[in-house]
Structures are given as structure tokens and as C-alpha cells.
Tab-separated table of N, CA and C in Angstrom:
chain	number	residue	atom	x	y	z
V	213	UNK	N	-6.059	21.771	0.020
V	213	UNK	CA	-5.707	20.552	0.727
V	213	UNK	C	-5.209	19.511	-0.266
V	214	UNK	N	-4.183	18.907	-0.024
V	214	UNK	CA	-3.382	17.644	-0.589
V	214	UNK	C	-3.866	16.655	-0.469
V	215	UNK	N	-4.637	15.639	-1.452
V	215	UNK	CA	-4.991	14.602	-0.692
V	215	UNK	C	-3.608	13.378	-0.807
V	216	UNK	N	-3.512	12.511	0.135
V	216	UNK	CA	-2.692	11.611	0.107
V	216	UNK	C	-3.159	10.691	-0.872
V	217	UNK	N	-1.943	10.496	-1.385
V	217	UNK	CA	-1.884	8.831	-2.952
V	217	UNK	C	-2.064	7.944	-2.357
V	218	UNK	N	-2.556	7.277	-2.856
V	218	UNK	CA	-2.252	5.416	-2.518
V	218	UNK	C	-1.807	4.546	-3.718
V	219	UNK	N	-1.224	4.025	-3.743
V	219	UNK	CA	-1.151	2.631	-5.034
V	219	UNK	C	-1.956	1.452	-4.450
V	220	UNK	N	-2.944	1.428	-5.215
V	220	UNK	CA	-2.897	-0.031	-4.974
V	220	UNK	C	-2.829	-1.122	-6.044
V	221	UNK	N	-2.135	-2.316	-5.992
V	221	UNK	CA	-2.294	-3.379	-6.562
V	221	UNK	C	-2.237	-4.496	-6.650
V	222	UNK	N	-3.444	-5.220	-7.314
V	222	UNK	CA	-3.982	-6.247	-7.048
V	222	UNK	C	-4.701	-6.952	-8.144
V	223	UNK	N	-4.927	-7.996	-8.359
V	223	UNK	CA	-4.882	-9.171	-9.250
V	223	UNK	C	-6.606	-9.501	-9.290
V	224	UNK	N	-7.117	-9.344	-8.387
V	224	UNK	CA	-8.371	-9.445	-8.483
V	224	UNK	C	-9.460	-8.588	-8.306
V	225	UNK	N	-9.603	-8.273	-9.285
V	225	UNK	CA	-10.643	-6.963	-10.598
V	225	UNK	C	-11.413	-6.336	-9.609
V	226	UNK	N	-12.832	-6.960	-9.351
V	226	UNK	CA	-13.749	-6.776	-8.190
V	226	UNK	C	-13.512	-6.163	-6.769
V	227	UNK	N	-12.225	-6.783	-6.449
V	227	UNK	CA	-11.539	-5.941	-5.302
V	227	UNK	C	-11.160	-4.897	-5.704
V	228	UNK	N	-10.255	-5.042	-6.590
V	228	UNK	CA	-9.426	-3.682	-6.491
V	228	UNK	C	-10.504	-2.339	-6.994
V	229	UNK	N	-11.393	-2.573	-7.775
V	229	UNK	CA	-12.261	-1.641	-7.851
V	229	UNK	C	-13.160	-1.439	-6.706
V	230	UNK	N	-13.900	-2.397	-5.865
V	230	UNK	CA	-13.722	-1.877	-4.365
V	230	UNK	C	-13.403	-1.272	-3.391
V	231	UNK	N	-12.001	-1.685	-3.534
V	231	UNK	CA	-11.074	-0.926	-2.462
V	231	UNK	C	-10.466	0.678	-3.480
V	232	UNK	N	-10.743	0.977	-4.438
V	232	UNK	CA	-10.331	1.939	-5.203
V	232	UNK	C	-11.625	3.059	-4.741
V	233	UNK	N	-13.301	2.612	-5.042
V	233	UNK	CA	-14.147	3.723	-4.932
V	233	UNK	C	-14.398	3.297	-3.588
V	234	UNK	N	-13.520	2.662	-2.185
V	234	UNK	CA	-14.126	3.300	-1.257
V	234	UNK	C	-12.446	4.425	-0.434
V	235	UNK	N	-11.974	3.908	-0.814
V	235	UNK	CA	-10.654	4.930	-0.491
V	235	UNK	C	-10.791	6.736	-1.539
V	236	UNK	N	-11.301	5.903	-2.867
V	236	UNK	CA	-11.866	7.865	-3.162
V	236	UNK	C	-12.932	8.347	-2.423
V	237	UNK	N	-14.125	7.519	-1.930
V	237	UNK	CA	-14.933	8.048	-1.278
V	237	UNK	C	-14.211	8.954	0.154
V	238	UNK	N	-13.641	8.299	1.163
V	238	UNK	CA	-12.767	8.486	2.227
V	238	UNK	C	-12.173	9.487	2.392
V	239	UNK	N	-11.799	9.908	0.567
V	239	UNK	CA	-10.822	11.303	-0.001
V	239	UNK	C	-9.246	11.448	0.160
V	240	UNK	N	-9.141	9.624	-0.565
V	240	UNK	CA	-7.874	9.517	-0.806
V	240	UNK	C	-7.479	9.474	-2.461
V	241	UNK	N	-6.708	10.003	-3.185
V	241	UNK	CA	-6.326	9.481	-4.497
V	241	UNK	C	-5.684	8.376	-4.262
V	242	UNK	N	-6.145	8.027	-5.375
V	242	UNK	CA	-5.946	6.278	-5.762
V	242	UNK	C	-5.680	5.693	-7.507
V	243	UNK	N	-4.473	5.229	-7.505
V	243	UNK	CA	-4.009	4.419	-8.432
V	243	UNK	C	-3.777	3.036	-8.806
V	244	UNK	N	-5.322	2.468	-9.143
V	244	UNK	CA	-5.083	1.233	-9.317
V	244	UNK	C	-4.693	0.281	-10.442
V	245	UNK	N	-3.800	-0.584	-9.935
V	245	UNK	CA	-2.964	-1.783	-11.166
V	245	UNK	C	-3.508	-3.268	-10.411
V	246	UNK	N	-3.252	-3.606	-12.189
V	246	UNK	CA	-3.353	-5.212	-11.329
V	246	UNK	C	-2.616	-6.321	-11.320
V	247	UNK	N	-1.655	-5.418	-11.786
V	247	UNK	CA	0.076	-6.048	-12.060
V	247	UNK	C	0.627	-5.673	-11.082
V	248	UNK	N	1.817	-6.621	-10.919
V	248	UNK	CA	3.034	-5.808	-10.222
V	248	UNK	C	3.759	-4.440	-11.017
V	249	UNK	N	4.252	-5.107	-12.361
V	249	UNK	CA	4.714	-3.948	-13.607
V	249	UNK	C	3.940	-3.047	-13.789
V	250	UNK	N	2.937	-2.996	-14.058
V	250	UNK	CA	1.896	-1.420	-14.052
V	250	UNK	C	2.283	-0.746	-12.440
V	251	UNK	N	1.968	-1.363	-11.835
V	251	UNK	CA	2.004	-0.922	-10.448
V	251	UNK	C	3.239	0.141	-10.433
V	252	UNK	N	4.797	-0.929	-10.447
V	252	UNK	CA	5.843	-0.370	-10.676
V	252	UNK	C	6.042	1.054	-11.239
V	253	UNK	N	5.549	0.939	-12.863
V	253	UNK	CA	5.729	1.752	-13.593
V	253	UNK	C	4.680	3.318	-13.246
V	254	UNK	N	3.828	2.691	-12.917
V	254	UNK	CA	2.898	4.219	-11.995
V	254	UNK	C	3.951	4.606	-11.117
V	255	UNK	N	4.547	3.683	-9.937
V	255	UNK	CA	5.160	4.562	-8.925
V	255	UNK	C	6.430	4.924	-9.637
V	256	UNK	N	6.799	4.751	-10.482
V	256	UNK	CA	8.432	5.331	-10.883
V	256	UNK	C	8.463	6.547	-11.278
V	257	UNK	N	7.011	6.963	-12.461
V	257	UNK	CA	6.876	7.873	-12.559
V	257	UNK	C	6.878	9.032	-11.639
V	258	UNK	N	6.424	9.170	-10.521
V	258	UNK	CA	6.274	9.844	-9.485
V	258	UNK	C	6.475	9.265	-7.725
V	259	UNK	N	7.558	9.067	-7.593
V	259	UNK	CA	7.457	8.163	-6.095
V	259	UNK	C	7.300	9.074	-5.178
V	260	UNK	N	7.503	10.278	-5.284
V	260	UNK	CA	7.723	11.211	-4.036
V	260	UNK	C	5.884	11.530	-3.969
V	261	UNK	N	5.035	11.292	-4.846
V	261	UNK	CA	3.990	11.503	-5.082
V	261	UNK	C	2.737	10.349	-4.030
V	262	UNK	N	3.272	9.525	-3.912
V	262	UNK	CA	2.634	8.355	-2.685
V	262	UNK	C	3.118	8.311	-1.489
V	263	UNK	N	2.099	8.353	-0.772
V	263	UNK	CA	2.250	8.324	1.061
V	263	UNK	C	2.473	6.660	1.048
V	264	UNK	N	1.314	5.935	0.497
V	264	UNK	CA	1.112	4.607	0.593
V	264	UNK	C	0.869	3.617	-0.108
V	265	UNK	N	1.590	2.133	-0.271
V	265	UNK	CA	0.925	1.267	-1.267
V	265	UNK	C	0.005	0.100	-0.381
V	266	UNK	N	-1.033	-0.520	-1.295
V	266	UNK	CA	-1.307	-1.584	-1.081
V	266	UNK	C	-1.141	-2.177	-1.681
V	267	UNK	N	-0.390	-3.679	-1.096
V	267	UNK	CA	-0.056	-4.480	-2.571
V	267	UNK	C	-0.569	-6.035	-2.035
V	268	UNK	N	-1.108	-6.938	-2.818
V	268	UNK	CA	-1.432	-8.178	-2.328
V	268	UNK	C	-0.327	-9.078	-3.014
V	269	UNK	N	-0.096	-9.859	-1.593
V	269	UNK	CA	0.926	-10.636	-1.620
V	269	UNK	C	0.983	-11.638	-3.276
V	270	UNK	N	-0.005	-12.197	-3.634
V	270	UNK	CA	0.339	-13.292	-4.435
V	270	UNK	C	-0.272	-12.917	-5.916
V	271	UNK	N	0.815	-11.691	-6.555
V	271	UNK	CA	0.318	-11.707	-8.407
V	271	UNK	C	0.910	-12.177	-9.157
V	272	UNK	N	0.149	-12.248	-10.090
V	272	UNK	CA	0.711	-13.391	-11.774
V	272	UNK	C	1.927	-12.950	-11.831
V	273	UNK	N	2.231	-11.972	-11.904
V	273	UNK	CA	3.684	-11.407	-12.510
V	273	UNK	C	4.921	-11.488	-11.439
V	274	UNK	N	4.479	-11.388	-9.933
V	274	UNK	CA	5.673	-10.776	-9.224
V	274	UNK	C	4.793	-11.130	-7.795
V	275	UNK	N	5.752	-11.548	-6.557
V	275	UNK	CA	4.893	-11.706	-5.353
V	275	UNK	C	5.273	-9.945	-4.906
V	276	UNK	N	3.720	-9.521	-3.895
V	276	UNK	CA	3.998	-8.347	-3.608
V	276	UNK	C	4.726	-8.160	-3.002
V	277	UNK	N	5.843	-8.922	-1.510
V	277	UNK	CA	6.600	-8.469	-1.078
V	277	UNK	C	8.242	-8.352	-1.829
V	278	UNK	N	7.996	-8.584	-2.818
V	278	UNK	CA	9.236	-8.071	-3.859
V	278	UNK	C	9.178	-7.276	-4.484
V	279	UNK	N	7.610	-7.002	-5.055
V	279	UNK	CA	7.265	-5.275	-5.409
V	279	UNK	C	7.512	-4.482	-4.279
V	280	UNK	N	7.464	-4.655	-2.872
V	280	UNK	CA	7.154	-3.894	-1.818
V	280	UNK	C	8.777	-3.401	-1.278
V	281	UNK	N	9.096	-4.622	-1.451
V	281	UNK	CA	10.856	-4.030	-1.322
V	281	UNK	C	11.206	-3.502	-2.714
V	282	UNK	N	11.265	-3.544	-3.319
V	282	UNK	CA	11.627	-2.325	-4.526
V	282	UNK	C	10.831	-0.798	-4.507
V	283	UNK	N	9.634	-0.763	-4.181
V	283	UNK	CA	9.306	0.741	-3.939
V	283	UNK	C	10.084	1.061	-2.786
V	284	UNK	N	10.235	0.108	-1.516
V	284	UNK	CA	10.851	0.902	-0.062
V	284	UNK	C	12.527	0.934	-0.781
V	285	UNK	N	12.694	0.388	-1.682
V	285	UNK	CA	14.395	0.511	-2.478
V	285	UNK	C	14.757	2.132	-2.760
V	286	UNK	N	13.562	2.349	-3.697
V	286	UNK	CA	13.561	4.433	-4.076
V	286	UNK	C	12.848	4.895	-3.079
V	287	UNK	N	12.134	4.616	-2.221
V	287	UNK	CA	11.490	5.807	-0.949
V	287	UNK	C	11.019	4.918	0.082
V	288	UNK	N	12.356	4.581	0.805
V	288	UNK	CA	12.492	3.853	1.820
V	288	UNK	C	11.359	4.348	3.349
V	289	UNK	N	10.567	5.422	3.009
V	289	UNK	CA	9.985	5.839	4.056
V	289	UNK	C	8.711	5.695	3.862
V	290	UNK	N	8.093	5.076	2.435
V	290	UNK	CA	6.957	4.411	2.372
V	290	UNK	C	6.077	3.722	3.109
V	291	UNK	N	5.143	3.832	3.216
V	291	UNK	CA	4.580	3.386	3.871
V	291	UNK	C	3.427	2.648	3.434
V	292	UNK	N	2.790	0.978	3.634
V	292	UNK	CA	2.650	-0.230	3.193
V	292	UNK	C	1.610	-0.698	3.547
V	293	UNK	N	0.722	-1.561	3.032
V	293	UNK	CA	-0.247	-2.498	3.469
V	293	UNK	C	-0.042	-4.042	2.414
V	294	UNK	N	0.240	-4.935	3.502
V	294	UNK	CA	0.336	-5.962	2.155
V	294	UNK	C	-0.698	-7.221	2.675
V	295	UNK	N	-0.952	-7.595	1.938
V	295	UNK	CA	-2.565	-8.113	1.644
V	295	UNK	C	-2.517	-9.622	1.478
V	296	UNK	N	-3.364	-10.624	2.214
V	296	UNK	CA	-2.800	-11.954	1.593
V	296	UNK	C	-3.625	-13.004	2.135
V	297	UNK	N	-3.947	-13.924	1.395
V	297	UNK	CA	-5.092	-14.764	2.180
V	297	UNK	C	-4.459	-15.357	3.150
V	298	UNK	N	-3.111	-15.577	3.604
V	298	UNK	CA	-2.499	-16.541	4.445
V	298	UNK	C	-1.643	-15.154	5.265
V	299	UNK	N	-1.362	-15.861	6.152
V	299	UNK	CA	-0.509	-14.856	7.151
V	299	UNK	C	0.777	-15.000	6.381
V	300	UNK	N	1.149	-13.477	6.461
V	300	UNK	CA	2.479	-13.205	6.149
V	300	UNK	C	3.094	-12.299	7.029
V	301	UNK	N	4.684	-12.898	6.625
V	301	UNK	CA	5.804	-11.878	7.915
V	301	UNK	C	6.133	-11.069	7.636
V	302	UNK	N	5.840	-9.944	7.616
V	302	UNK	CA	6.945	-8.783	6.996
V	302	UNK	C	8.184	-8.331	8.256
V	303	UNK	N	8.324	-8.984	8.744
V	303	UNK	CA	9.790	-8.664	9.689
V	303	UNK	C	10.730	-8.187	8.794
V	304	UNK	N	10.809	-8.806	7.427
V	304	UNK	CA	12.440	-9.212	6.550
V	304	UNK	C	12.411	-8.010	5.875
V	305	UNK	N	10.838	-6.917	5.799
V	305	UNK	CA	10.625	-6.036	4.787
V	305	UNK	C	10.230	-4.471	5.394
V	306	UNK	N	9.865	-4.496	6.569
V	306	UNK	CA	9.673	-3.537	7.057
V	306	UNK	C	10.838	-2.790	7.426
V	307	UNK	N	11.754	-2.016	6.888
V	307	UNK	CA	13.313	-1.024	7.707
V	307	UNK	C	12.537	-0.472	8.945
V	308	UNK	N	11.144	0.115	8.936
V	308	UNK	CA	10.780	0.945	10.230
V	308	UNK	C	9.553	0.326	11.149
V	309	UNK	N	9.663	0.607	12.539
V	309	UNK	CA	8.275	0.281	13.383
V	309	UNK	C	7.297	1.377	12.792
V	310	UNK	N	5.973	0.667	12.523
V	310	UNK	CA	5.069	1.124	11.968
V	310	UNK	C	4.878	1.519	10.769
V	311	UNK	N	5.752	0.896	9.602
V	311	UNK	CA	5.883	1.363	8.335
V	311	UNK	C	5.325	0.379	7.348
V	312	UNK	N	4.921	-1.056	7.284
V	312	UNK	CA	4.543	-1.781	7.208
V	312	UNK	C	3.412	-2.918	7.984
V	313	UNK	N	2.302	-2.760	7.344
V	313	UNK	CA	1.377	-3.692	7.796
V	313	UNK	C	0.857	-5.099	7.300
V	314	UNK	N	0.788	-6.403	8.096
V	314	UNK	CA	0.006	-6.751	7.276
V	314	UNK	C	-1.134	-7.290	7.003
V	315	UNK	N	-1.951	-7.520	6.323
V	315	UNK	CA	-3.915	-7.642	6.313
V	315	UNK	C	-4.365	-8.943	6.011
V	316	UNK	N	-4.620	-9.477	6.281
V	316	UNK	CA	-5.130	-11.380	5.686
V	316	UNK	C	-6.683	-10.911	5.125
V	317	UNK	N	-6.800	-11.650	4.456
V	317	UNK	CA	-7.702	-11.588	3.420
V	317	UNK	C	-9.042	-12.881	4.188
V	318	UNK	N	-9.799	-12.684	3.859
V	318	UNK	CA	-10.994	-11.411	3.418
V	318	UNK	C	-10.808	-10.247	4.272
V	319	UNK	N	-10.927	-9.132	4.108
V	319	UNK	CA	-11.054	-7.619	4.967
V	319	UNK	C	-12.061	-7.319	4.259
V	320	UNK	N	-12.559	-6.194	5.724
V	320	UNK	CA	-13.765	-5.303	4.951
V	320	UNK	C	-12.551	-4.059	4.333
V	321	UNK	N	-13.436	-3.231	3.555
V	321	UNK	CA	-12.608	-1.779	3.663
V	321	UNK	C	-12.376	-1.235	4.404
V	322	UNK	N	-12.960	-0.752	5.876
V	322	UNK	CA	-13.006	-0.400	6.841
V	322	UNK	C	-11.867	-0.972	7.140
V	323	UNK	N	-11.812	-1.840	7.224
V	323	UNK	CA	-10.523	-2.854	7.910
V	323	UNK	C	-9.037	-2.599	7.179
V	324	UNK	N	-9.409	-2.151	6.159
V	324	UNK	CA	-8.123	-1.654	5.265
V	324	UNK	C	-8.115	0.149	5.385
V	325	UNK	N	-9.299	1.020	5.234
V	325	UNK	CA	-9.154	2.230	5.944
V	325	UNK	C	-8.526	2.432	7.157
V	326	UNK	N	-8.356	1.573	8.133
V	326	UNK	CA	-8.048	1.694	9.649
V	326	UNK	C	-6.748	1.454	9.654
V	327	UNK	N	-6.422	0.341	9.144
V	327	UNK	CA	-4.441	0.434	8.607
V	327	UNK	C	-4.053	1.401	8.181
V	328	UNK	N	-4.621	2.054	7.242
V	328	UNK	CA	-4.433	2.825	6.215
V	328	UNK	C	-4.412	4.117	6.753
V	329	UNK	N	-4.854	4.466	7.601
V	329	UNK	CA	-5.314	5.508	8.840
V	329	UNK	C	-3.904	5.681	9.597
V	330	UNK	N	-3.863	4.279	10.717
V	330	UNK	CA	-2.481	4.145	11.596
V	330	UNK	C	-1.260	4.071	10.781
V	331	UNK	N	-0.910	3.873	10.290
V	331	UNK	CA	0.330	3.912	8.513
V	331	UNK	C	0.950	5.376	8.986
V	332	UNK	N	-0.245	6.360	8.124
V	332	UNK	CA	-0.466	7.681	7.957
V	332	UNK	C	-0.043	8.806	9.009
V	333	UNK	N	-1.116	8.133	10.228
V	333	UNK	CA	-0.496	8.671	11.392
V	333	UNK	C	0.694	8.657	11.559
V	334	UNK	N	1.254	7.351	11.797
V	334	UNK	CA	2.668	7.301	12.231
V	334	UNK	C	4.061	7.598	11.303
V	335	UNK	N	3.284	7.910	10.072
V	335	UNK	CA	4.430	8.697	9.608
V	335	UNK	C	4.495	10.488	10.359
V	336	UNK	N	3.047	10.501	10.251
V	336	UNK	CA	3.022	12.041	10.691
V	336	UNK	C	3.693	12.187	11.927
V	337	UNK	N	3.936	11.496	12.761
V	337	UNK	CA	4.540	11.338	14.274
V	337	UNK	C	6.174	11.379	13.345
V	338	UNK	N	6.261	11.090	13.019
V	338	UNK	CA	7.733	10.493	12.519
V	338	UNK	C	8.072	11.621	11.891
V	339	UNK	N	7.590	12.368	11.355
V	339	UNK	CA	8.287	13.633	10.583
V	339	UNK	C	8.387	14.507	11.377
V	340	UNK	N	6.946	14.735	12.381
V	340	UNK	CA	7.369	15.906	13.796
V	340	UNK	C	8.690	15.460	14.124
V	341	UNK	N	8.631	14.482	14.275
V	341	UNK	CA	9.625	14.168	15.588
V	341	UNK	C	11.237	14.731	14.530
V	342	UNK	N	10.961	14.656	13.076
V	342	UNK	CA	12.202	14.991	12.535
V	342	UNK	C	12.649	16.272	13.119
């Protein structure tokens, strides 16, 4: 069995190691940065290698929905969670229905497993249907 990748990245330590050992628990691989540029440079190496990123909207280096449109730039069929204490639109960033989500902050994990879940699904709908 394959487990599905995730990227995630995020700026604040405590979380992202959070959301890292409960998505391995779950029995997802997981690659966490806390840059945008690390982030980047993990997915370049291997893009065909991630089902999904999580990226939080507001890091030192880069806002995530400009990391988020540059991964959907090389594998436009990505599929997204973007993270943010304030509501954000992803209308401008999503190319597909159901390919992009987004999460306001505080979440439990659960609450980010369950996106992370419907994402997944609906790609799987989306490739039958190819």
C-alpha cells in the first residue's frame, strides 16, 4: 500500500510538529517545512510524489497563496489546504471544484484530517471519472 504525501508548511514550530505526528499517526507521509523555500524545494524535488499540501497563509518568507499557486503552476491537479487565522478567498487560486480548501485557524487536527479526507476523495472521483 502507497501511502499518500502531504507537504506541509508552516511557520509555527509547535503546530507544524502537531499536525506532522498526527497525520503520520492517520498513515499519511508527511514533509514538514517552515518556510515557503524549503517547502518549495522539497516539492520540486519530487512533485508527482504529493497528493496534498498544507500551507498557512501568512510566512516570513512568502504568503502561502503564492507558494500555493506555484506548486498548482507544475501539478496543476494538486490538491490544497490553506490555513489562516483570518478568512481567506481562494476563488483566484483554486483552477478546480474541490481542489482547494480553506481552514481558519485555530483547527483541531481532526478538523484538518476531515479536509484532508474530502481533498483526497474528490480527486479519487475525478480520476474515475477520467
Amino acid at each position: 500500500m502507497t501511502l499518500d504525501r502531504i507537504l506541509i508548511v508552516d511557520d509555527e514550530s509547535s503546530l507544524l510538529f502537531l499536525l506532522e505526528k498526527y497525520l503520520q499517526r492517520v498513515g499519511y507521509s508527511v514533509v514538514a517545512c517552515s518556510t515557503a523555500a524549503d517547502g518549495w524545494r522539497h516539492f520540486q524535488s519530487a512533485p508527482a510524489d504529493f497528493a496534498l499540501a498544507v500551507i498557512d497563509y501568512s510566512l516570513p518568507d512568502r504568503n502561502g497563496d503564492t507558494l500555493l499557486k506555484e506548486l498548482l503552476g507544475v501539478r496543476p491537479e494538486l490538491r490544497a489546504v490553506l490555513c489562516s487565522g483570518y478568512p481567506v478567498d481562494i476563488s483566484g487560486i483554486s483552477p478546480g471544484s474541490g481542489q482547494v480548501e480553506a481552514l481558519q485557524k485555530p483547527f483541531t487536527p481532526r478538523m484538518l484530517g476531515d479536509a484532508i479526507q474530502r481533498l483526497l476523495s474528490a480527486r479519487a472521483v475525478a480520476a474515475a471519472a477520467i
